[in-house]
mmCIF file of C-alpha atoms in Angstrom:
data_model
loop_
_atom_site.group_PDB
_atom_site.id
_atom_site.type_symbol
_atom_site.label_atom_id
_atom_site.label_comp_id
_atom_site.label_asym_id
_atom_site.label_seq_id
_atom_site.Cartn_x
_atom_site.Cartn_y
_atom_site.Cartn_z
ATOM 1 C CA MET A 1 201.341 107.383 89.637
ATOM 2 C CA ASP A 2 198.431 109.719 89.410
ATOM 3 C CA TYR A 3 195.816 108.452 91.849
ATOM 4 C CA TYR A 4 192.317 109.696 91.505
ATOM 5 C CA LEU A 5 191.650 108.073 94.872
ATOM 6 C CA GLU A 6 193.179 110.944 96.800
ATOM 7 C CA ASN A 7 192.209 114.499 97.653
ATOM 8 C CA GLU A 8 188.758 115.251 96.220
ATOM 9 C CA SER A 9 187.586 111.633 96.216
ATOM 10 C CA MET A 10 188.159 111.426 99.974
ATOM 11 C CA GLY A 11 184.898 113.292 100.525
ATOM 12 C CA MET A 12 182.800 111.249 98.139
ATOM 13 C CA LEU A 13 180.530 109.896 100.873
ATOM 14 C CA GLU A 14 178.792 113.250 101.261
ATOM 15 C CA LYS A 15 178.456 113.689 97.486
ATOM 16 C CA ASN A 16 176.988 110.211 97.076
ATOM 17 C CA LYS A 17 174.057 111.007 99.371
ATOM 18 C CA ALA A 18 172.844 113.547 96.827
ATOM 19 C CA LEU A 19 173.808 111.480 93.801
ATOM 20 C CA PHE A 20 171.834 108.361 94.805
ATOM 21 C CA ALA A 21 168.657 110.144 95.905
ATOM 22 C CA SER A 22 166.643 108.936 92.916
ATOM 23 C CA ILE A 23 168.217 105.514 92.314
ATOM 24 C CA GLY A 24 165.926 102.529 92.757
ATOM 25 C CA SER A 25 162.635 104.175 91.790
ATOM 26 C CA THR A 26 160.896 102.297 88.983
ATOM 27 C CA PHE A 27 157.978 104.698 88.602
ATOM 28 C CA GLN A 28 157.612 108.405 88.060
ATOM 29 C CA ASN A 29 156.596 110.334 91.137
ATOM 30 C CA PRO A 30 153.911 112.895 90.163
ATOM 31 C CA MET A 31 155.080 115.183 92.967
ATOM 32 C CA VAL A 32 158.578 115.460 91.486
ATOM 33 C CA ASP A 33 159.345 118.015 88.862
ATOM 34 C CA PRO A 34 160.522 116.278 85.626
ATOM 35 C CA ARG A 35 163.351 118.754 85.359
ATOM 36 C CA GLU A 36 164.604 117.811 88.844
ATOM 37 C CA GLU A 37 164.322 114.108 87.994
ATOM 38 C CA HIS A 38 166.386 114.703 84.864
ATOM 39 C CA GLU A 39 169.030 116.437 86.965
ATOM 40 C CA HIS A 40 169.126 113.422 89.319
ATOM 41 C CA GLN A 41 169.677 111.120 86.349
ATOM 42 C CA ILE A 42 172.542 113.293 85.206
ATOM 43 C CA ASP A 43 174.038 113.077 88.704
ATOM 44 C CA THR A 44 173.736 109.289 88.575
ATOM 45 C CA PHE A 45 175.684 109.177 85.332
ATOM 46 C CA LYS A 46 178.282 111.461 86.905
ATOM 47 C CA MET A 47 178.621 109.005 89.795
ATOM 48 C CA TYR A 48 179.060 106.110 87.394
ATOM 49 C CA SER A 49 181.658 108.015 85.397
ATOM 50 C CA SER A 50 183.511 108.903 88.598
ATOM 51 C CA PHE A 51 183.584 105.210 89.521
ATOM 52 C CA LEU A 52 185.098 104.408 86.137
ATOM 53 C CA LYS A 53 187.870 106.869 86.931
ATOM 54 C CA GLU A 54 188.367 105.336 90.390
ATOM 55 C CA LYS A 55 188.257 101.783 89.073
ATOM 56 C CA ASP A 56 191.750 101.847 87.586
ATOM 57 C CA GLY A 57 193.145 103.429 90.739
ATOM 58 C CA LEU A 58 191.542 100.781 92.962
ATOM 59 C CA LEU A 59 192.866 97.943 90.828
ATOM 60 C CA LYS A 60 196.386 99.390 90.798
ATOM 61 C CA ILE A 61 196.607 100.048 94.516
ATOM 62 C CA ILE A 62 195.179 96.620 95.457
ATOM 63 C CA ASP A 63 197.635 95.007 93.061
ATOM 64 C CA GLU A 64 200.499 96.844 94.759
ATOM 65 C CA ILE A 65 199.211 95.864 98.222
ATOM 66 C CA CYS A 66 199.198 92.204 97.195
ATOM 67 C CA LYS A 67 202.644 92.332 95.608
ATOM 68 C CA TYR A 68 204.217 94.117 98.565
ATOM 69 C CA SER A 69 202.593 91.698 101.040
ATOM 70 C CA VAL A 70 204.094 88.651 99.322
ATOM 71 C CA ASP A 71 207.530 90.204 98.829
ATOM 72 C CA PRO A 72 208.310 93.444 100.751
ATOM 73 C CA ASN A 73 211.625 93.701 98.902
ATOM 74 C CA THR A 74 210.040 93.723 95.469
ATOM 75 C CA LYS A 75 210.763 96.602 93.094
ATOM 76 C CA GLU A 76 207.423 96.315 91.283
ATOM 77 C CA THR A 77 205.635 98.537 93.807
ATOM 78 C CA LYS A 78 206.360 102.179 93.111
ATOM 79 C CA THR A 79 204.401 103.818 95.930
ATOM 80 C CA ILE A 80 204.295 101.258 98.759
ATOM 81 C CA THR A 81 207.775 101.054 100.216
ATOM 82 C CA SER A 82 207.136 100.339 103.896
ATOM 83 C CA LEU A 83 204.588 98.853 106.261
ATOM 84 C CA GLN A 84 203.434 102.337 107.237
ATOM 85 C CA SER A 85 202.728 103.310 103.638
ATOM 86 C CA LEU A 86 200.917 99.987 103.170
ATOM 87 C CA ILE A 87 198.588 100.817 106.052
ATOM 88 C CA GLU A 88 198.006 104.326 104.709
ATOM 89 C CA TYR A 89 196.996 103.100 101.257
ATOM 90 C CA LYS A 90 194.875 100.397 102.844
ATOM 91 C CA ASN A 91 192.979 103.040 104.814
ATOM 92 C CA ARG A 92 192.492 105.156 101.695
ATOM 93 C CA THR A 93 191.158 102.140 99.813
ATOM 94 C CA ILE A 94 188.726 101.390 102.639
ATOM 95 C CA MET A 95 187.445 104.976 102.581
ATOM 96 C CA ILE A 96 186.752 104.728 98.868
ATOM 97 C CA LEU A 97 185.000 101.356 99.186
ATOM 98 C CA THR A 98 182.875 102.567 102.096
ATOM 99 C CA SER A 99 181.551 105.444 99.991
ATOM 100 C CA TYR A 100 179.677 102.956 97.775
ATOM 101 C CA GLN A 101 177.326 101.681 100.483
ATOM 102 C CA GLU A 102 174.357 103.423 98.869
ATOM 103 C CA GLN A 103 175.049 101.868 95.462
ATOM 104 C CA PRO A 104 177.172 98.734 96.036
ATOM 105 C CA GLY A 105 176.352 97.260 92.624
ATOM 106 C CA LEU A 106 178.932 99.567 91.066
ATOM 107 C CA LEU A 107 181.649 97.378 92.622
ATOM 108 C CA ASP A 108 180.516 94.237 90.779
ATOM 109 C CA PRO A 109 182.802 94.684 87.727
ATOM 110 C CA ILE A 110 185.970 94.633 89.848
ATOM 111 C CA LEU A 111 184.984 91.886 92.322
ATOM 112 C CA PRO A 112 186.026 88.951 90.049
ATOM 113 C CA ILE A 113 189.444 90.603 89.769
ATOM 114 C CA ILE A 114 190.329 91.791 93.255
ATOM 115 C CA ILE A 115 188.774 89.034 95.420
ATOM 116 C CA PRO A 116 190.664 86.082 93.822
ATOM 117 C CA GLN A 117 193.818 88.190 93.783
ATOM 118 C CA MET A 118 193.639 89.007 97.488
ATOM 119 C CA THR A 119 192.639 85.492 98.545
ATOM 120 C CA SER A 120 195.459 83.886 96.555
ATOM 121 C CA THR A 121 197.895 86.344 98.127
ATOM 122 C CA SER A 122 196.584 85.512 101.597
ATOM 123 C CA LEU A 123 197.033 81.795 100.899
ATOM 124 C CA LYS A 124 200.730 82.347 100.287
ATOM 125 C CA LEU A 125 200.966 84.304 103.524
ATOM 126 C CA ILE A 126 199.060 81.578 105.401
ATOM 127 C CA GLU A 127 201.505 78.931 104.183
ATOM 128 C CA ILE A 128 204.378 81.074 105.446
ATOM 129 C CA ALA A 129 202.645 81.641 108.800
ATOM 130 C CA LEU A 130 201.988 77.926 109.328
ATOM 131 C CA LYS A 131 205.664 77.170 108.800
ATOM 132 C CA ASP A 132 206.984 80.090 110.870
ATOM 133 C CA ASP A 133 204.646 82.222 112.985
ATOM 134 C CA SER A 134 207.389 84.372 114.489
ATOM 135 C CA ASN A 135 207.199 86.973 111.713
ATOM 136 C CA LYS A 136 204.816 89.660 112.998
ATOM 137 C CA ASN A 137 204.831 91.620 109.735
ATOM 138 C CA ASN A 138 203.352 88.602 107.972
ATOM 139 C CA PHE A 139 200.270 88.758 110.190
ATOM 140 C CA GLU A 140 200.036 92.505 109.556
ATOM 141 C CA PHE A 141 199.926 91.820 105.812
ATOM 142 C CA ILE A 142 197.162 89.232 106.273
ATOM 143 C CA THR A 143 195.176 91.610 108.479
ATOM 144 C CA CYS A 144 195.539 94.390 105.911
ATOM 145 C CA ILE A 145 194.212 92.219 103.068
ATOM 146 C CA TYR A 146 191.362 90.726 105.096
ATOM 147 C CA GLN A 147 190.281 94.116 106.368
ATOM 148 C CA ILE A 148 189.745 95.226 102.774
ATOM 149 C CA ILE A 149 187.778 92.040 102.038
ATOM 150 C CA TYR A 150 185.643 92.596 105.135
ATOM 151 C CA ILE A 151 184.775 96.139 104.043
ATOM 152 C CA ILE A 152 183.753 94.812 100.638
ATOM 153 C CA CYS A 153 181.548 92.222 102.385
ATOM 154 C CA LYS A 154 180.074 94.974 104.525
ATOM 155 C CA VAL A 155 179.273 97.128 101.504
ATOM 156 C CA ARG A 156 178.187 94.448 99.024
ATOM 157 C CA GLY A 157 177.111 91.597 101.324
ATOM 158 C CA PHE A 158 178.966 88.346 101.974
ATOM 159 C CA SER A 159 176.916 86.181 99.570
ATOM 160 C CA PRO A 160 178.145 87.858 96.322
ATOM 161 C CA ILE A 161 181.702 87.881 97.694
ATOM 162 C CA ALA A 162 181.876 84.272 98.895
ATOM 163 C CA LYS A 163 181.430 82.828 95.400
ATOM 164 C CA PHE A 164 184.825 84.245 94.405
ATOM 165 C CA PHE A 165 186.639 82.381 97.201
ATOM 166 C CA SER A 166 188.638 79.356 96.158
ATOM 167 C CA SER A 167 187.126 75.989 97.121
ATOM 168 C CA GLU A 168 190.007 73.736 96.100
ATOM 169 C CA VAL A 169 190.629 70.697 98.249
ATOM 170 C CA SER A 170 194.355 71.467 98.490
ATOM 171 C CA ILE A 171 193.739 74.596 100.591
ATOM 172 C CA PHE A 172 191.118 73.036 102.886
ATOM 173 C CA GLU A 173 193.478 72.043 105.672
ATOM 174 C CA ASN A 174 195.667 75.157 105.612
ATOM 175 C CA VAL A 175 192.765 77.591 105.900
ATOM 176 C CA ILE A 176 191.115 75.738 108.793
ATOM 177 C CA LEU A 177 194.396 75.194 110.635
ATOM 178 C CA PHE A 178 195.208 78.880 110.415
ATOM 179 C CA LEU A 179 191.713 79.801 111.644
ATOM 180 C CA VAL A 180 191.873 77.460 114.629
ATOM 181 C CA LYS A 181 195.226 78.919 115.673
ATOM 182 C CA GLN A 182 193.841 82.450 115.838
ATOM 183 C CA PRO A 183 193.441 83.763 119.401
ATOM 184 C CA TYR A 184 189.819 84.209 120.353
ATOM 185 C CA GLU A 185 190.221 87.374 122.427
ATOM 186 C CA ASN A 186 192.617 89.199 120.096
ATOM 187 C CA VAL A 187 190.914 92.369 118.864
ATOM 188 C CA ASN A 188 193.334 92.798 115.949
ATOM 189 C CA SER A 189 192.381 89.416 114.475
ATOM 190 C CA TRP A 190 188.668 90.234 114.204
ATOM 191 C CA TYR A 191 188.795 90.866 110.449
ATOM 192 C CA VAL A 192 190.956 87.786 109.938
ATOM 193 C CA ASN A 193 188.477 85.577 111.796
ATOM 194 C CA TYR A 194 185.533 86.963 109.839
ATOM 195 C CA VAL A 195 187.035 86.282 106.410
ATOM 196 C CA LEU A 196 188.390 82.866 107.381
ATOM 197 C CA VAL A 197 185.051 81.752 108.828
ATOM 198 C CA LEU A 198 183.364 82.910 105.621
ATOM 199 C CA TRP A 199 185.938 80.960 103.660
ATOM 200 C CA THR A 200 185.267 77.787 105.650
ATOM 201 C CA SER A 201 181.578 78.023 104.728
ATOM 202 C CA ILE A 202 182.651 77.645 101.088
ATOM 203 C CA LEU A 203 185.154 74.890 101.847
ATOM 204 C CA ALA A 204 182.368 72.958 103.611
ATOM 205 C CA MET A 205 180.882 72.201 100.194
ATOM 206 C CA VAL A 206 183.816 70.085 98.964
ATOM 207 C CA PRO A 207 182.364 66.932 97.341
ATOM 208 C CA PHE A 208 184.729 64.530 99.105
ATOM 209 C CA ASP A 209 184.596 62.856 102.474
ATOM 210 C CA ILE A 210 186.410 65.038 104.970
ATOM 211 C CA ASP A 211 188.289 62.031 106.369
ATOM 212 C CA THR A 212 190.105 61.770 103.068
ATOM 213 C CA ILE A 213 191.175 65.419 103.339
ATOM 214 C CA ASP A 214 191.912 65.692 107.049
ATOM 215 C CA THR A 215 195.410 64.282 107.587
ATOM 216 C CA GLN A 216 195.355 64.934 111.333
ATOM 217 C CA GLY A 217 191.983 63.345 112.030
ATOM 218 C CA GLU A 218 190.886 66.022 114.514
ATOM 219 C CA LEU A 219 190.502 69.018 112.244
ATOM 220 C CA ILE A 220 186.689 69.043 112.197
ATOM 221 C CA ASN A 221 186.441 68.650 115.978
ATOM 222 C CA LYS A 222 188.775 71.609 116.475
ATOM 223 C CA LEU A 223 186.864 73.680 113.940
ATOM 224 C CA ILE A 224 183.465 72.999 115.531
ATOM 225 C CA GLU A 225 184.783 73.845 118.994
ATOM 226 C CA TYR A 226 186.260 77.070 117.648
ATOM 227 C CA LEU A 227 183.005 78.027 115.924
ATOM 228 C CA LYS A 228 181.109 77.386 119.164
ATOM 229 C CA GLN A 229 183.243 80.060 120.817
ATOM 230 C CA GLU A 230 182.728 82.482 117.942
ATOM 231 C CA LEU A 231 178.940 82.126 118.317
ATOM 232 C CA THR A 232 179.161 84.081 121.577
ATOM 233 C CA ARG A 233 180.384 87.201 119.767
ATOM 234 C CA SER A 234 178.267 90.341 119.788
ATOM 235 C CA THR A 235 179.346 91.380 116.279
ATOM 236 C CA ASN A 236 178.598 90.366 112.691
ATOM 237 C CA LEU A 237 180.978 87.468 113.201
ATOM 238 C CA ARG A 238 178.185 85.641 115.044
ATOM 239 C CA ILE A 239 175.988 85.685 111.917
ATOM 240 C CA ILE A 240 178.659 84.363 109.593
ATOM 241 C CA THR A 241 179.706 81.745 112.161
ATOM 242 C CA ALA A 242 176.162 80.389 112.399
ATOM 243 C CA TYR A 243 176.096 80.155 108.610
ATOM 244 C CA ALA A 244 179.438 78.323 108.468
ATOM 245 C CA ILE A 245 178.659 75.824 111.232
ATOM 246 C CA SER A 246 175.363 74.931 109.564
ATOM 247 C CA LYS A 247 177.176 74.181 106.302
ATOM 248 C CA PHE A 248 179.466 71.698 108.064
ATOM 249 C CA LEU A 249 176.942 70.020 110.353
ATOM 250 C CA THR A 250 174.470 69.355 107.521
ATOM 251 C CA ARG A 251 177.018 67.426 105.465
ATOM 252 C CA PRO A 252 175.967 63.753 105.034
ATOM 253 C CA ASP A 253 179.317 62.377 106.201
ATOM 254 C CA LEU A 254 179.267 64.447 109.403
ATOM 255 C CA ILE A 255 175.646 63.541 110.102
ATOM 256 C CA LYS A 256 176.590 59.848 109.960
ATOM 257 C CA LYS A 257 179.298 60.501 112.524
ATOM 258 C CA LYS A 258 176.684 62.121 114.809
ATOM 259 C CA HIS A 259 178.270 65.576 114.792
ATOM 260 C CA LEU A 260 174.831 67.111 114.274
ATOM 261 C CA GLU A 261 173.350 65.075 117.128
ATOM 262 C CA ASN A 262 176.200 66.088 119.416
ATOM 263 C CA TYR A 263 175.639 69.725 118.552
ATOM 264 C CA PHE A 264 171.949 69.528 119.440
ATOM 265 C CA ASN A 265 172.929 67.975 122.774
ATOM 266 C CA TYR A 266 175.398 70.809 123.309
ATOM 267 C CA CYS A 267 172.697 73.410 122.639
ATOM 268 C CA THR A 268 170.301 71.881 125.168
ATOM 269 C CA SER A 269 173.032 71.524 127.781
ATOM 270 C CA VAL A 270 173.898 75.207 127.480
ATOM 271 C CA LEU A 271 170.269 76.288 127.788
ATOM 272 C CA PHE A 272 169.658 74.168 130.894
ATOM 273 C CA ASP A 273 172.809 75.456 132.573
ATOM 274 C CA LYS A 274 171.855 78.496 134.660
ATOM 275 C CA GLU A 275 175.366 79.915 134.550
ATOM 276 C CA GLN A 276 175.496 79.833 130.732
ATOM 277 C CA ASN A 277 171.930 80.646 129.682
ATOM 278 C CA TYR A 278 172.215 84.046 131.361
ATOM 279 C CA ASP A 279 174.619 85.112 128.579
ATOM 280 C CA ILE A 280 172.256 86.595 125.992
ATOM 281 C CA PHE A 281 174.898 86.567 123.232
ATOM 282 C CA LYS A 282 175.607 82.866 123.732
ATOM 283 C CA VAL A 283 171.924 81.939 123.716
ATOM 284 C CA LEU A 284 171.303 84.105 120.662
ATOM 285 C CA GLY A 285 174.210 82.499 118.817
ATOM 286 C CA ILE A 286 172.850 79.017 119.531
ATOM 287 C CA VAL A 287 169.343 79.869 118.343
ATOM 288 C CA LEU A 288 170.738 81.579 115.241
ATOM 289 C CA SER A 289 172.847 78.520 114.378
ATOM 290 C CA LEU A 290 169.776 76.288 114.705
ATOM 291 C CA CYS A 291 167.928 78.594 112.300
ATOM 292 C CA GLU A 292 170.683 78.167 109.735
ATOM 293 C CA ILE A 293 170.786 74.392 110.256
ATOM 294 C CA PHE A 294 167.036 74.060 109.607
ATOM 295 C CA LYS A 295 167.456 76.286 106.564
ATOM 296 C CA ASN A 296 170.417 74.515 104.915
ATOM 297 C CA GLY A 297 169.719 70.933 106.013
ATOM 298 C CA LEU A 298 167.494 68.382 104.300
ATOM 299 C CA PRO A 299 164.123 67.614 105.930
ATOM 300 C CA LYS A 300 164.856 63.884 105.972
ATOM 301 C CA ASP A 301 167.992 64.527 108.049
ATOM 302 C CA LEU A 302 166.334 67.005 110.415
ATOM 303 C CA ILE A 303 162.991 65.323 111.051
ATOM 304 C CA SER A 304 164.428 63.270 113.923
ATOM 305 C CA PHE A 305 165.552 66.443 115.711
ATOM 306 C CA VAL A 306 162.218 68.246 115.540
ATOM 307 C CA ASP A 307 160.815 66.818 118.794
ATOM 308 C CA PRO A 308 163.927 67.685 120.886
ATOM 309 C CA VAL A 309 163.962 71.205 119.449
ATOM 310 C CA ILE A 310 160.278 71.767 120.184
ATOM 311 C CA ASN A 311 160.317 70.224 123.670
ATOM 312 C CA LYS A 312 163.657 71.551 124.891
ATOM 313 C CA ILE A 313 164.453 74.733 122.935
ATOM 314 C CA LEU A 314 161.262 76.326 121.665
ATOM 315 C CA THR A 315 159.337 75.735 124.911
ATOM 316 C CA PHE A 316 162.265 76.553 127.182
ATOM 317 C CA ASN A 317 161.682 79.212 129.828
ATOM 318 C CA TYR A 318 164.310 81.723 128.789
ATOM 319 C CA PRO A 319 165.528 84.427 131.177
ATOM 320 C CA GLU A 320 163.483 87.623 131.101
ATOM 321 C CA LYS A 321 166.580 89.549 130.090
ATOM 322 C CA ALA A 322 166.731 87.568 126.842
ATOM 323 C CA ILE A 323 163.025 87.815 126.049
ATOM 324 C CA LEU A 324 162.049 91.321 127.136
ATOM 325 C CA ASN A 325 165.137 93.338 126.253
ATOM 326 C CA SER A 326 166.094 91.798 122.899
ATOM 327 C CA GLY A 327 164.015 92.241 119.786
ATOM 328 C CA VAL A 328 166.678 90.348 117.833
ATOM 329 C CA PHE A 329 166.155 87.301 120.065
ATOM 330 C CA ARG A 330 162.378 87.323 119.540
ATOM 331 C CA LYS A 331 162.852 87.673 115.789
ATOM 332 C CA THR A 332 165.318 84.777 115.720
ATOM 333 C CA MET A 333 162.997 82.548 117.748
ATOM 334 C CA THR A 334 160.145 83.302 115.361
ATOM 335 C CA LYS A 335 162.366 82.399 112.431
ATOM 336 C CA LEU A 336 163.331 79.108 114.096
ATOM 337 C CA ILE A 337 159.662 78.206 114.708
ATOM 338 C CA GLN A 338 158.854 78.855 111.040
ATOM 339 C CA ARG A 339 161.694 76.703 109.753
ATOM 340 C CA VAL A 340 160.891 73.840 112.117
ATOM 341 C CA GLY A 341 157.326 74.005 110.839
ATOM 342 C CA LEU A 342 158.527 73.804 107.230
ATOM 343 C CA VAL A 343 160.391 70.597 108.050
ATOM 344 C CA LEU A 344 157.187 69.093 109.462
ATOM 345 C CA LEU A 345 155.174 69.904 106.352
ATOM 346 C CA LYS A 346 154.556 66.974 104.067
ATOM 347 C CA PRO A 347 156.170 67.543 100.662
ATOM 348 C CA ARG A 348 153.772 67.899 97.759
ATOM 349 C CA PRO A 349 155.534 66.610 94.650
ATOM 350 C CA GLN A 350 154.333 68.243 91.481
ATOM 351 C CA THR A 351 153.997 65.535 88.872
ATOM 352 C CA TRP A 352 154.429 67.897 85.953
ATOM 353 C CA ARG A 353 157.984 68.662 87.104
ATOM 354 C CA TYR A 354 159.185 65.066 87.147
ATOM 355 C CA HIS A 355 158.346 63.697 83.705
ATOM 356 C CA MET A 356 161.310 61.844 82.257
ATOM 357 C CA ASN A 357 161.502 61.508 78.501
ATOM 358 C CA VAL A 358 163.886 59.031 76.965
ATOM 359 C CA LYS A 359 164.745 59.715 73.364
ATOM 360 C CA LYS A 360 166.683 57.264 71.278
ATOM 361 C CA MET A 361 169.089 58.339 68.585
ATOM 362 C CA LEU A 362 167.777 55.607 66.301
ATOM 363 C CA ASP A 363 164.258 57.059 66.371
ATOM 364 C CA LYS A 364 165.638 60.464 65.527
ATOM 365 C CA THR A 365 167.505 59.188 62.496
ATOM 366 C CA ASN A 366 164.416 57.290 61.284
ATOM 367 C CA ASN A 367 162.304 60.442 61.510
ATOM 368 C CA GLU A 368 164.893 62.398 59.541
ATOM 369 C CA ASP A 369 164.923 59.731 56.858
ATOM 370 C CA LYS A 370 161.113 59.873 56.585
ATOM 371 C CA ASN A 371 161.191 63.650 56.258
ATOM 372 C CA GLU A 372 163.798 63.464 53.518
ATOM 373 C CA SER A 373 161.751 60.855 51.622
ATOM 374 C CA LYS A 374 158.691 63.122 51.770
ATOM 375 C CA ILE A 375 160.668 65.961 50.282
#
């Protein structure tokens, strides 16, 4: 197989810096020579044409990675014949994907193809791992696939990627069970945790009561406790964890069971504990999760928690290490204050948006008959 992904395309990151110099400008700069601008446009078309050549190679190699991961003994993969070659092609794929950070929109045509393919492959591997976790190569296959997905999320952003994740009820329990079983301190499972936590944020929107899905009865409690630990991370996993936990805690069925109230009590207990509030990453994760809760929750569900947040969290005397040395913490606190204020604002319904018109089919037929009689 003739791969365009190799050799010359390995150094595409340096070429892209020159190719994308003029992308994004919607006006003509009077200081730029029109001839130079025309040359930049030509370079942009060259970059797009080079992506079209790489597109087929990316699709083929990802297809072979998925096929080999499900069945290492398959004869359909012509280039990947061992775990070592799988890792090599995975690294080459990551290098190619990373080169599109300056123009990630070029990856949009292949996202609906590769994301469902890789997630469906990982589901098969997860089912195997839940039945028998003694196979170490199986976890290597999952890590390989999820590392590629993480790089795509890093380049394109997790919001455009998450919509291609499956949200079927049948996979709800398997995905969460596999996530909860992942060791917290294992460095090799970092990519796996990131993708699984992102996946749970999509599964949180299932339209059924979770009690009807959870056969064990303790799945949500285990998940929330696991996400609390992930909030103490110092990586991008903290951001996606705050997003996922807000999606679960703002569900109506979990609010009725006082999961949201218990989480607010947990946040205040951590802040008032001198041994725990000294950890800047833990405090930052808590404040970030509250920001996401006040963003994704309904005002009618959050209005009862405004006073505890203002009196115990916003006015809390945080350690100087958290306030003085962290611009991210100050930014997050400002964001939380703004979103709490939006909950307190009285809604102003716009009457012109809520007019309901009821049209009867009988009136329509009568009008048609009148028009025909006039003719």
